[in-house]
Structures are given as C-alpha cells and as structure tokens.
Amino acid sequence: MISARVVVTEYGGTDVLKLALEPLRKPHRGELLIQVEYSGVALADLMRREGLYPSTPQPPFTPGYDAIGIVIEKGEGVTAFAIGDRVAVFMDGLGGYASYLYAPVGEVIPVPASLDPASALSILLNYVTAYQMLHRFACVSEGNRVLIHGASGGVGTALLELGKLAKLKMFGTASAQKHSVVTSYGAYAIDYRQEDFAQVLSEQAPEGMDAVFDPIGGRNWDRSMRTLHRRGIFIGYGYTSVFSQEEENDWAARWQALTEAGTTANGNPVHLYSITTLKKERPEWFFEDVQHLFSLLLQGMIQPLISHRIPFHEVARAHELLETSKATGKIVLVHS
C-alpha cells in the first residue's frame, strides 16, 4: 500500500506544498497504523510553511496538528484498540497532513462512533485550546466580560460557543461580513477594520475586561492589555501579525519575555498559551479535556462550526482560504 503526505519543500507560498508518495511499513511494537479520514488545517501551519513559526524544522517536512481515522493494523503488544475503530491523534504541529499515520498507542484517543468525525476533529486543537484558556487559566465564571480576537476563526468560534455555555458577556472582533456568526453566539461584534476595539469597549464595558484572548500579537497585544479590568487576565495564544510587513518578526523573543515577566506593564497577570507545550507539561489535562468536550459534543451542547471540507489533494486551496480570511470556523481536509 502507498501513503500520501503533504510536504513543505521550501519556505514560501502555497506553491511549496507538494504531495509525496511512499510505501507503508508494518507498525512497530506499541504502534497503530491509522487510515486518515480527516486532517485539520490551522493558521500555525501557514506560519510553518513560511518559516515564521519558532522551532519550525528545515524543509522538507509535513505540517498538521490533528487527524481522525480508522485503525487498520496493530503493532505487537497493542490490545487497547480493535481493527476498524475510529480514533483521533494530536501531533505537535507536524505530521497531520498524511493519508496514513503511525501513532504510539498511548497517544491515540478513541472517538465515539456516533460522532461526526469532522466535528470530533475540531475538538482536538480548536476546542481544547479554547477550553483550557477559558477554564484552566482564565478560570472564568458566569457574567465575566471577555474580549475574543479573531472571533470568527476556528479557536474564536470555539471560545464563543464555550463562553456562551459559561454565560459570559462576550465581545468579539471580526470583519463586518462575519458579524452574524459572532452575534449568533450572543457576543457583541466589533469590526476590527473600521472600529477601534479599545474605544468600543470603553463605551460598552467601561469596567474593563475580565479576560482577553489574543492570537494576533504585536501592537494588538499592547492595546488589548489596556482594556483589562484591574484584576483581568491577558492570554496570548498566537502571533498572526507576523504575516503583516508592518509588524515585528522576532515574536519569539517577546513571547519569552512576557512569559518570564508574567504580568502586563499595569500588573495584570499574563499567560501565553501553547497547546503543544501544555500537553507536554500536563498530558493528563489534554486527555481529560478531550473526553469532557467529546461528552459535550455527544450531548449536543456544542456544535463545532466547519467552514470548509476540502479534498486532501487541494491543500493549497485550504491554505489560501485561511490566508485571505475567507474561512469561518474550522477547515478540514477530506481523505477519499
């Protein structure tokens, strides 16, 4: 059998994404061989493709955080799963864009058979990120005021949905054409292109924010911090401003400095969130939170927003949709 995977052949635009074919091997002891049904697409994949993400490997490499598929072969000593089981795997940002995956049994998550696999896939990166930021770090409670930047994206819509469940008072930045998505979760929508979010918040919630979730970085972080209540927390979880030529590119240094400081200039607590770092430090949290979120999904209490289901071989189109902000929610690659 032959496996296909997407390879970043050099740093650059979508033209550097190539399909590579290779023969499958037998799974090693303690491994499962999984035939992938869906792979997730994330903004960090684009940053790795362009060489803008810290610790990005030198090309060639295969990007991708999350995948769901069917167990087709077991290595020696594996008793926990059966052939035909649907399972999920979370990688550290590398390897997910592949039609077959080898995974150590301890990293494999059973997926309830009744779940839509694309919705279940959204849990691994988007919803775990949102849940952990809200409940493990911001420790939100009913009535808290929160600002969510990039509110129409994959993590943004997860924050909105989980925030609605927690009965938060939410404000979300998004382009005007996506405001209907933001308001559908009960949030107040702010047009980041035409409005000054800090000014809007000073009028709508002069008490300040109890928590801000900001994946943008640069000057946006500075302005977000100034919207906080005196006991509010700032959580940064990305630095998409590196795509802008006007912003600093050495964001890893600022990330490190803020992590070490632990507070804003005004003394508010700061947490810079990385799902891969936290999964290494507290793996039990990751698996607990996936199971909790799968339970919410089974009960119909959350319904992840799937923006596009794109054929695996059209991965460049998936990247273009993210780059041009044409996606709302999660983009998934479909393996036929």
mmCIF file of C-alpha atoms in Angstrom:
data_model
loop_
_atom_site.group_PDB
_atom_site.id
_atom_site.type_symbol
_atom_site.label_atom_id
_atom_site.label_comp_id
_atom_site.label_asym_id
_atom_site.label_seq_id
_atom_site.Cartn_x
_atom_site.Cartn_y
_atom_site.Cartn_z
ATOM 1 C CA MET A 1 0.000 0.000 0.000
ATOM 2 C CA ILE A 2 1.047 3.590 -0.683
ATOM 3 C CA SER A 3 0.678 6.577 1.657
ATOM 4 C CA ALA A 4 0.432 10.191 0.509
ATOM 5 C CA ARG A 5 1.545 13.141 2.595
ATOM 6 C CA VAL A 6 1.905 16.860 2.020
ATOM 7 C CA VAL A 7 5.485 18.117 2.138
ATOM 8 C CA VAL A 8 6.668 21.712 2.512
ATOM 9 C CA THR A 9 9.575 21.573 0.061
ATOM 10 C CA GLU A 10 10.934 25.020 0.994
ATOM 11 C CA TYR A 11 9.689 28.052 2.908
ATOM 12 C CA GLY A 12 7.252 30.083 0.830
ATOM 13 C CA GLY A 13 3.743 30.368 -0.591
ATOM 14 C CA THR A 14 1.221 27.663 -1.340
ATOM 15 C CA ASP A 15 3.255 26.521 -4.347
ATOM 16 C CA VAL A 16 5.777 24.868 -1.986
ATOM 17 C CA LEU A 17 3.129 22.340 -0.847
ATOM 18 C CA LYS A 18 3.752 19.083 -2.728
ATOM 19 C CA LEU A 19 2.314 15.583 -2.425
ATOM 20 C CA ALA A 20 4.823 12.818 -1.699
ATOM 21 C CA LEU A 21 4.064 9.104 -2.073
ATOM 22 C CA GLU A 22 5.764 6.397 -0.029
ATOM 23 C CA PRO A 23 5.182 2.730 0.759
ATOM 24 C CA LEU A 24 3.646 1.776 4.072
ATOM 25 C CA ARG A 25 5.606 -0.266 6.605
ATOM 26 C CA LYS A 26 4.332 -2.540 9.340
ATOM 27 C CA PRO A 27 3.536 -0.713 12.598
ATOM 28 C CA HIS A 28 6.219 -1.111 15.269
ATOM 29 C CA ARG A 29 5.563 -2.647 18.664
ATOM 30 C CA GLY A 30 3.097 -0.449 20.576
ATOM 31 C CA GLU A 31 2.013 1.414 17.425
ATOM 32 C CA LEU A 32 -1.208 1.660 15.469
ATOM 33 C CA LEU A 33 -1.485 2.236 11.733
ATOM 34 C CA ILE A 34 -4.374 4.619 11.053
ATOM 35 C CA GLN A 35 -6.035 5.349 7.723
ATOM 36 C CA VAL A 36 -6.828 9.052 7.981
ATOM 37 C CA GLU A 37 -10.317 10.328 7.152
ATOM 38 C CA TYR A 38 -9.864 14.000 8.094
ATOM 39 C CA SER A 39 -6.882 16.252 8.810
ATOM 40 C CA GLY A 40 -7.206 19.686 10.389
ATOM 41 C CA VAL A 41 -5.807 22.931 8.962
ATOM 42 C CA ALA A 42 -4.541 25.709 11.266
ATOM 43 C CA LEU A 43 -3.016 29.167 10.898
ATOM 44 C CA ALA A 44 0.157 27.860 12.519
ATOM 45 C CA ASP A 45 0.525 25.510 9.527
ATOM 46 C CA LEU A 46 0.767 28.570 7.298
ATOM 47 C CA MET A 47 3.337 30.150 9.605
ATOM 48 C CA ARG A 48 5.435 26.978 9.496
ATOM 49 C CA ARG A 49 5.126 26.869 5.711
ATOM 50 C CA GLU A 50 6.622 30.361 5.539
ATOM 51 C CA GLY A 51 9.279 29.641 8.187
ATOM 52 C CA LEU A 52 7.756 32.174 10.602
ATOM 53 C CA TYR A 53 6.952 29.810 13.460
ATOM 54 C CA PRO A 54 9.560 29.284 16.228
ATOM 55 C CA SER A 55 11.373 25.946 16.034
ATOM 56 C CA THR A 56 9.967 25.197 12.582
ATOM 57 C CA PRO A 57 12.107 22.431 11.076
ATOM 58 C CA GLN A 58 14.065 22.961 7.915
ATOM 59 C CA PRO A 59 12.173 21.707 4.830
ATOM 60 C CA PRO A 60 11.200 19.165 3.799
ATOM 61 C CA PHE A 61 8.583 18.486 6.497
ATOM 62 C CA THR A 62 4.894 17.613 6.790
ATOM 63 C CA PRO A 63 2.684 20.045 8.733
ATOM 64 C CA GLY A 64 -0.529 19.300 10.612
ATOM 65 C CA TYR A 65 -1.727 19.083 14.223
ATOM 66 C CA ASP A 66 -4.769 16.851 14.205
ATOM 67 C CA ALA A 67 -6.175 13.836 12.396
ATOM 68 C CA ILE A 68 -9.010 11.342 12.716
ATOM 69 C CA GLY A 69 -9.192 7.961 11.052
ATOM 70 C CA ILE A 70 -9.689 4.207 11.258
ATOM 71 C CA VAL A 71 -7.326 1.660 12.814
ATOM 72 C CA ILE A 72 -6.260 -0.721 10.033
ATOM 73 C CA GLU A 73 -3.302 -2.520 11.634
ATOM 74 C CA LYS A 74 -1.859 -3.014 15.123
ATOM 75 C CA GLY A 75 1.725 -3.462 16.183
ATOM 76 C CA GLU A 76 2.836 -6.178 18.552
ATOM 77 C CA GLY A 77 1.560 -5.809 22.097
ATOM 78 C CA VAL A 78 -1.370 -3.491 21.277
ATOM 79 C CA THR A 79 -4.577 -4.665 22.955
ATOM 80 C CA ALA A 80 -6.401 -1.387 23.615
ATOM 81 C CA PHE A 81 -7.953 -0.953 20.163
ATOM 82 C CA ALA A 82 -9.585 -3.127 17.527
ATOM 83 C CA ILE A 83 -9.222 -3.032 13.751
ATOM 84 C CA GLY A 84 -11.954 -0.726 12.446
ATOM 85 C CA ASP A 85 -12.063 1.563 15.486
ATOM 86 C CA ARG A 86 -12.280 5.283 14.767
ATOM 87 C CA VAL A 87 -9.545 7.163 16.623
ATOM 88 C CA ALA A 88 -8.005 10.619 16.883
ATOM 89 C CA VAL A 89 -4.367 11.667 17.092
ATOM 90 C CA PHE A 90 -2.902 15.037 18.071
ATOM 91 C CA MET A 91 0.605 15.807 16.824
ATOM 92 C CA ASP A 92 2.843 18.712 17.854
ATOM 93 C CA GLY A 93 2.121 20.611 14.658
ATOM 94 C CA LEU A 94 3.938 18.167 12.394
ATOM 95 C CA GLY A 95 2.732 15.115 10.504
ATOM 96 C CA GLY A 96 -1.037 15.542 10.283
ATOM 97 C CA TYR A 97 -1.282 16.141 6.535
ATOM 98 C CA ALA A 98 -0.984 12.456 5.630
ATOM 99 C CA SER A 99 -3.299 9.723 4.380
ATOM 100 C CA TYR A 100 -1.879 7.190 6.860
ATOM 101 C CA LEU A 101 -0.336 7.741 10.292
ATOM 102 C CA TYR A 102 1.665 5.623 12.709
ATOM 103 C CA ALA A 103 0.886 6.517 16.319
ATOM 104 C CA PRO A 104 2.042 5.186 19.696
ATOM 105 C CA VAL A 105 -0.972 3.602 21.378
ATOM 106 C CA GLY A 106 -0.658 5.979 24.360
ATOM 107 C CA GLU A 107 -1.262 8.965 22.094
ATOM 108 C CA VAL A 108 -4.359 7.558 20.411
ATOM 109 C CA ILE A 109 -7.811 8.742 21.516
ATOM 110 C CA PRO A 110 -10.942 6.640 20.922
ATOM 111 C CA VAL A 111 -13.690 8.544 19.084
ATOM 112 C CA PRO A 112 -17.319 7.666 19.858
ATOM 113 C CA ALA A 113 -18.801 6.019 16.764
ATOM 114 C CA SER A 114 -21.878 8.262 16.729
ATOM 115 C CA LEU A 115 -19.860 11.491 16.378
ATOM 116 C CA ASP A 116 -19.387 13.226 13.057
ATOM 117 C CA PRO A 117 -15.626 12.766 12.539
ATOM 118 C CA ALA A 118 -15.085 16.325 11.255
ATOM 119 C CA SER A 119 -16.790 17.736 14.364
ATOM 120 C CA ALA A 120 -14.764 15.417 16.584
ATOM 121 C CA LEU A 121 -11.604 16.588 14.820
ATOM 122 C CA SER A 122 -12.439 20.199 15.777
ATOM 123 C CA ILE A 123 -12.192 19.230 19.441
ATOM 124 C CA LEU A 124 -8.504 18.259 19.348
ATOM 125 C CA LEU A 125 -6.915 21.620 18.539
ATOM 126 C CA ASN A 126 -9.612 24.302 18.493
ATOM 127 C CA TYR A 127 -11.842 23.321 21.383
ATOM 128 C CA VAL A 128 -9.138 22.033 23.722
ATOM 129 C CA THR A 129 -7.269 25.315 23.168
ATOM 130 C CA ALA A 130 -10.412 27.349 23.893
ATOM 131 C CA TYR A 131 -11.455 25.240 26.894
ATOM 132 C CA GLN A 132 -8.044 25.294 28.538
ATOM 133 C CA MET A 133 -7.634 29.044 28.081
ATOM 134 C CA LEU A 134 -11.116 29.711 29.490
ATOM 135 C CA HIS A 135 -11.177 27.235 32.352
ATOM 136 C CA ARG A 136 -7.603 26.203 33.169
ATOM 137 C CA PHE A 137 -6.098 29.706 33.036
ATOM 138 C CA ALA A 138 -8.697 32.498 32.907
ATOM 139 C CA CYS A 139 -10.938 30.485 35.294
ATOM 140 C CA VAL A 140 -13.980 32.337 34.012
ATOM 141 C CA SER A 141 -17.299 32.443 35.813
ATOM 142 C CA GLU A 142 -20.819 33.498 34.880
ATOM 143 C CA GLY A 143 -21.102 37.173 33.953
ATOM 144 C CA ASN A 144 -17.385 37.720 33.301
ATOM 145 C CA ARG A 145 -16.600 40.126 30.477
ATOM 146 C CA VAL A 146 -14.246 38.719 27.834
ATOM 147 C CA LEU A 147 -12.730 40.003 24.607
ATOM 148 C CA ILE A 148 -12.119 37.442 21.871
ATOM 149 C CA HIS A 149 -9.965 38.477 18.938
ATOM 150 C CA GLY A 150 -10.291 36.536 15.683
ATOM 151 C CA ALA A 151 -13.756 35.584 16.881
ATOM 152 C CA SER A 152 -14.878 34.023 13.580
ATOM 153 C CA GLY A 153 -11.933 31.629 13.303
ATOM 154 C CA GLY A 154 -11.589 28.029 14.448
ATOM 155 C CA VAL A 155 -10.480 28.816 18.000
ATOM 156 C CA GLY A 156 -12.521 32.032 18.059
ATOM 157 C CA THR A 157 -15.819 30.254 17.396
ATOM 158 C CA ALA A 158 -14.857 27.584 19.965
ATOM 159 C CA LEU A 159 -14.246 30.343 22.537
ATOM 160 C CA LEU A 160 -17.609 31.894 21.665
ATOM 161 C CA GLU A 161 -19.507 28.615 21.970
ATOM 162 C CA LEU A 162 -17.851 27.575 25.235
ATOM 163 C CA GLY A 163 -18.187 31.149 26.512
ATOM 164 C CA LYS A 164 -21.901 31.077 25.783
ATOM 165 C CA LEU A 165 -22.179 27.821 27.769
ATOM 166 C CA ALA A 166 -20.365 29.533 30.662
ATOM 167 C CA LYS A 167 -22.772 32.522 30.411
ATOM 168 C CA LEU A 168 -20.055 35.080 29.771
ATOM 169 C CA LYS A 169 -20.552 38.610 28.464
ATOM 170 C CA MET A 170 -18.564 38.386 25.234
ATOM 171 C CA PHE A 171 -17.110 40.866 22.774
ATOM 172 C CA GLY A 172 -15.590 39.569 19.536
ATOM 173 C CA THR A 173 -13.564 41.224 16.803
ATOM 174 C CA ALA A 174 -14.180 40.125 13.220
ATOM 175 C CA SER A 175 -14.643 41.616 9.770
ATOM 176 C CA ALA A 176 -18.110 43.050 9.113
ATOM 177 C CA GLN A 177 -19.238 40.201 6.846
ATOM 178 C CA LYS A 178 -18.658 37.720 9.686
ATOM 179 C CA HIS A 179 -20.543 39.638 12.381
ATOM 180 C CA SER A 180 -23.619 37.431 12.017
ATOM 181 C CA VAL A 181 -21.509 34.470 13.147
ATOM 182 C CA VAL A 182 -20.201 36.374 16.182
ATOM 183 C CA THR A 183 -23.626 37.630 17.232
ATOM 184 C CA SER A 184 -25.174 34.162 16.780
ATOM 185 C CA TYR A 185 -23.291 33.114 19.928
ATOM 186 C CA GLY A 186 -24.662 36.091 21.854
ATOM 187 C CA ALA A 187 -21.487 38.180 21.592
ATOM 188 C CA TYR A 188 -21.149 41.861 20.749
ATOM 189 C CA ALA A 189 -19.386 42.108 17.380
ATOM 190 C CA ILE A 190 -16.671 44.697 16.703
ATOM 191 C CA ASP A 191 -15.438 45.423 13.183
ATOM 192 C CA TYR A 192 -11.661 45.415 13.586
ATOM 193 C CA ARG A 193 -11.211 47.059 10.189
ATOM 194 C CA GLN A 194 -13.488 50.049 10.792
ATOM 195 C CA GLU A 195 -13.672 50.373 14.584
ATOM 196 C CA ASP A 196 -11.187 50.880 17.407
ATOM 197 C CA PHE A 197 -11.953 47.940 19.691
ATOM 198 C CA ALA A 198 -10.479 49.716 22.716
ATOM 199 C CA GLN A 199 -12.757 52.710 22.163
ATOM 200 C CA VAL A 200 -15.810 50.491 21.645
ATOM 201 C CA LEU A 201 -15.080 48.612 24.866
ATOM 202 C CA SER A 202 -14.550 51.818 26.849
ATOM 203 C CA GLU A 203 -18.134 52.728 25.904
ATOM 204 C CA GLN A 204 -19.770 49.292 26.100
ATOM 205 C CA ALA A 205 -17.939 47.907 29.143
ATOM 206 C CA PRO A 206 -16.106 50.731 30.948
ATOM 207 C CA GLU A 207 -15.364 48.409 33.889
ATOM 208 C CA GLY A 208 -12.835 46.610 31.698
ATOM 209 C CA MET A 209 -12.391 43.015 30.577
ATOM 210 C CA ASP A 210 -12.003 40.107 32.984
ATOM 211 C CA ALA A 211 -10.095 38.213 30.283
ATOM 212 C CA VAL A 212 -8.733 38.920 26.805
ATOM 213 C CA PHE A 213 -7.841 36.167 24.308
ATOM 214 C CA ASP A 214 -5.495 37.468 21.610
ATOM 215 C CA PRO A 215 -3.862 35.404 18.820
ATOM 216 C CA ILE A 216 -2.652 38.461 16.923
ATOM 217 C CA GLY A 217 0.378 39.815 18.784
ATOM 218 C CA GLY A 218 2.361 42.993 18.136
ATOM 219 C CA ARG A 219 0.599 46.282 18.793
ATOM 220 C CA ASN A 220 -2.709 44.423 19.172
ATOM 221 C CA TRP A 221 -1.409 42.793 22.345
ATOM 222 C CA ASP A 222 -0.439 46.184 23.783
ATOM 223 C CA ARG A 223 -3.860 47.662 23.076
ATOM 224 C CA SER A 224 -5.661 44.553 24.336
ATOM 225 C CA MET A 225 -3.836 44.733 27.644
ATOM 226 C CA ARG A 226 -5.122 48.261 28.188
ATOM 227 C CA THR A 227 -8.747 47.046 28.014
ATOM 228 C CA LEU A 228 -8.365 44.830 31.105
ATOM 229 C CA HIS A 229 -10.109 45.311 34.431
ATOM 230 C CA ARG A 230 -7.557 45.771 37.211
ATOM 231 C CA ARG A 231 -7.899 42.060 38.064
ATOM 232 C CA GLY A 232 -8.312 40.886 34.464
ATOM 233 C CA ILE A 233 -6.014 38.369 32.776
ATOM 234 C CA PHE A 234 -4.391 38.611 29.350
ATOM 235 C CA ILE A 235 -3.977 35.381 27.390
ATOM 236 C CA GLY A 236 -1.977 35.420 24.173
ATOM 237 C CA TYR A 237 -2.061 32.294 22.035
ATOM 238 C CA GLY A 238 -0.548 33.242 18.696
ATOM 239 C CA TYR A 239 1.187 35.942 16.724
ATOM 240 C CA THR A 240 -0.511 36.191 13.343
ATOM 241 C CA SER A 241 0.713 39.779 12.951
ATOM 242 C CA VAL A 242 3.947 38.306 11.552
ATOM 243 C CA PHE A 243 2.041 37.986 8.274
ATOM 244 C CA SER A 244 1.997 41.807 8.165
ATOM 245 C CA GLN A 245 5.138 43.535 6.946
ATOM 246 C CA GLU A 246 4.444 46.359 9.396
ATOM 247 C CA GLU A 247 4.909 44.159 12.452
ATOM 248 C CA GLU A 248 7.938 42.729 14.193
ATOM 249 C CA ASN A 249 9.030 39.294 13.026
ATOM 250 C CA ASP A 250 11.074 38.276 16.067
ATOM 251 C CA TRP A 251 7.997 37.439 18.070
ATOM 252 C CA ALA A 252 9.578 34.509 19.884
ATOM 253 C CA ALA A 253 11.688 36.960 21.906
ATOM 254 C CA ARG A 254 8.641 38.934 23.025
ATOM 255 C CA TRP A 255 6.755 35.735 23.822
ATOM 256 C CA GLN A 256 9.641 34.615 26.020
ATOM 257 C CA ALA A 257 9.984 37.996 27.732
ATOM 258 C CA LEU A 258 6.284 38.181 28.588
ATOM 259 C CA THR A 259 6.271 34.578 29.778
ATOM 260 C CA GLU A 260 9.131 35.367 32.164
ATOM 261 C CA ALA A 261 7.556 38.634 33.349
ATOM 262 C CA GLY A 262 4.159 37.047 33.958
ATOM 263 C CA THR A 263 2.403 40.422 34.062
ATOM 264 C CA THR A 264 1.495 43.358 31.869
ATOM 265 C CA ALA A 265 3.001 46.815 32.434
ATOM 266 C CA ASN A 266 -0.013 47.540 34.649
ATOM 267 C CA GLY A 267 0.473 44.400 36.715
ATOM 268 C CA ASN A 268 -2.277 42.243 35.188
ATOM 269 C CA PRO A 269 -1.478 38.529 35.018
ATOM 270 C CA VAL A 270 -0.340 37.245 31.622
ATOM 271 C CA HIS A 271 -0.408 33.717 30.290
ATOM 272 C CA LEU A 272 0.984 32.834 26.883
ATOM 273 C CA TYR A 273 -0.724 29.642 25.840
ATOM 274 C CA SER A 274 0.672 26.876 23.643
ATOM 275 C CA ILE A 275 -1.349 23.680 23.398
ATOM 276 C CA THR A 276 1.744 21.652 22.480
ATOM 277 C CA THR A 277 3.771 22.989 25.416
ATOM 278 C CA LEU A 278 0.941 22.389 27.879
ATOM 279 C CA LYS A 279 0.294 18.890 26.531
ATOM 280 C CA LYS A 280 3.932 18.028 27.277
ATOM 281 C CA GLU A 281 3.775 19.574 30.755
ATOM 282 C CA ARG A 282 0.315 18.310 31.742
ATOM 283 C CA PRO A 283 -0.679 15.490 29.370
ATOM 284 C CA GLU A 284 -3.442 14.355 31.720
ATOM 285 C CA TRP A 285 -5.187 17.705 31.239
ATOM 286 C CA PHE A 286 -5.232 17.251 27.469
ATOM 287 C CA PHE A 287 -6.817 13.801 27.597
ATOM 288 C CA GLU A 288 -9.282 14.820 30.347
ATOM 289 C CA ASP A 289 -10.365 17.870 28.373
ATOM 290 C CA VAL A 290 -10.788 15.943 25.117
ATOM 291 C CA GLN A 291 -13.064 13.457 26.885
ATOM 292 C CA HIS A 292 -15.076 16.250 28.517
ATOM 293 C CA LEU A 293 -15.514 18.028 25.190
ATOM 294 C CA PHE A 294 -16.435 14.787 23.404
ATOM 295 C CA SER A 295 -19.116 14.379 26.088
ATOM 296 C CA LEU A 296 -20.473 17.880 25.365
ATOM 297 C CA LEU A 297 -20.472 17.021 21.659
ATOM 298 C CA LEU A 298 -22.350 13.758 22.267
ATOM 299 C CA GLN A 299 -24.960 15.649 24.311
ATOM 300 C CA GLY A 300 -25.418 18.218 21.536
ATOM 301 C CA MET A 301 -24.271 21.021 23.832
ATOM 302 C CA ILE A 302 -21.611 22.140 21.339
ATOM 303 C CA GLN A 303 -21.667 22.081 17.546
ATOM 304 C CA PRO A 304 -18.292 22.981 16.017
ATOM 305 C CA LEU A 305 -18.550 25.253 13.002
ATOM 306 C CA ILE A 306 -16.964 23.570 9.978
ATOM 307 C CA SER A 307 -16.134 26.218 7.392
ATOM 308 C CA HIS A 308 -14.942 24.026 4.514
ATOM 309 C CA ARG A 309 -14.385 20.332 3.825
ATOM 310 C CA ILE A 310 -11.702 20.305 1.158
ATOM 311 C CA PRO A 311 -10.245 17.290 -0.696
ATOM 312 C CA PHE A 312 -6.827 16.384 0.670
ATOM 313 C CA HIS A 313 -5.064 16.993 -2.619
ATOM 314 C CA GLU A 314 -6.419 20.577 -2.663
ATOM 315 C CA VAL A 315 -4.470 21.555 0.462
ATOM 316 C CA ALA A 316 -3.168 24.719 -1.250
ATOM 317 C CA ARG A 317 -6.758 25.960 -1.569
ATOM 318 C CA ALA A 318 -7.297 25.358 2.144
ATOM 319 C CA HIS A 319 -4.248 27.484 2.943
ATOM 320 C CA GLU A 320 -5.425 30.223 0.558
ATOM 321 C CA LEU A 321 -8.839 30.350 2.277
ATOM 322 C CA LEU A 322 -7.164 30.876 5.653
ATOM 323 C CA GLU A 323 -4.673 33.410 4.315
ATOM 324 C CA THR A 324 -7.405 35.526 2.749
ATOM 325 C CA SER A 325 -9.688 35.304 5.814
ATOM 326 C CA LYS A 326 -12.421 33.584 3.810
ATOM 327 C CA ALA A 327 -12.954 30.811 6.341
ATOM 328 C CA THR A 328 -15.360 30.935 9.287
ATOM 329 C CA GLY A 329 -14.696 28.192 11.790
ATOM 330 C CA LYS A 330 -12.611 25.082 11.096
ATOM 331 C CA ILE A 331 -11.196 23.948 7.742
ATOM 332 C CA VAL A 332 -10.756 20.185 7.351
ATOM 333 C CA LEU A 333 -9.024 18.159 4.669
ATOM 334 C CA VAL A 334 -11.040 15.150 3.494
ATOM 335 C CA HIS A 335 -9.226 11.961 2.525
ATOM 336 C CA SER A 336 -11.227 9.956 -0.024
#
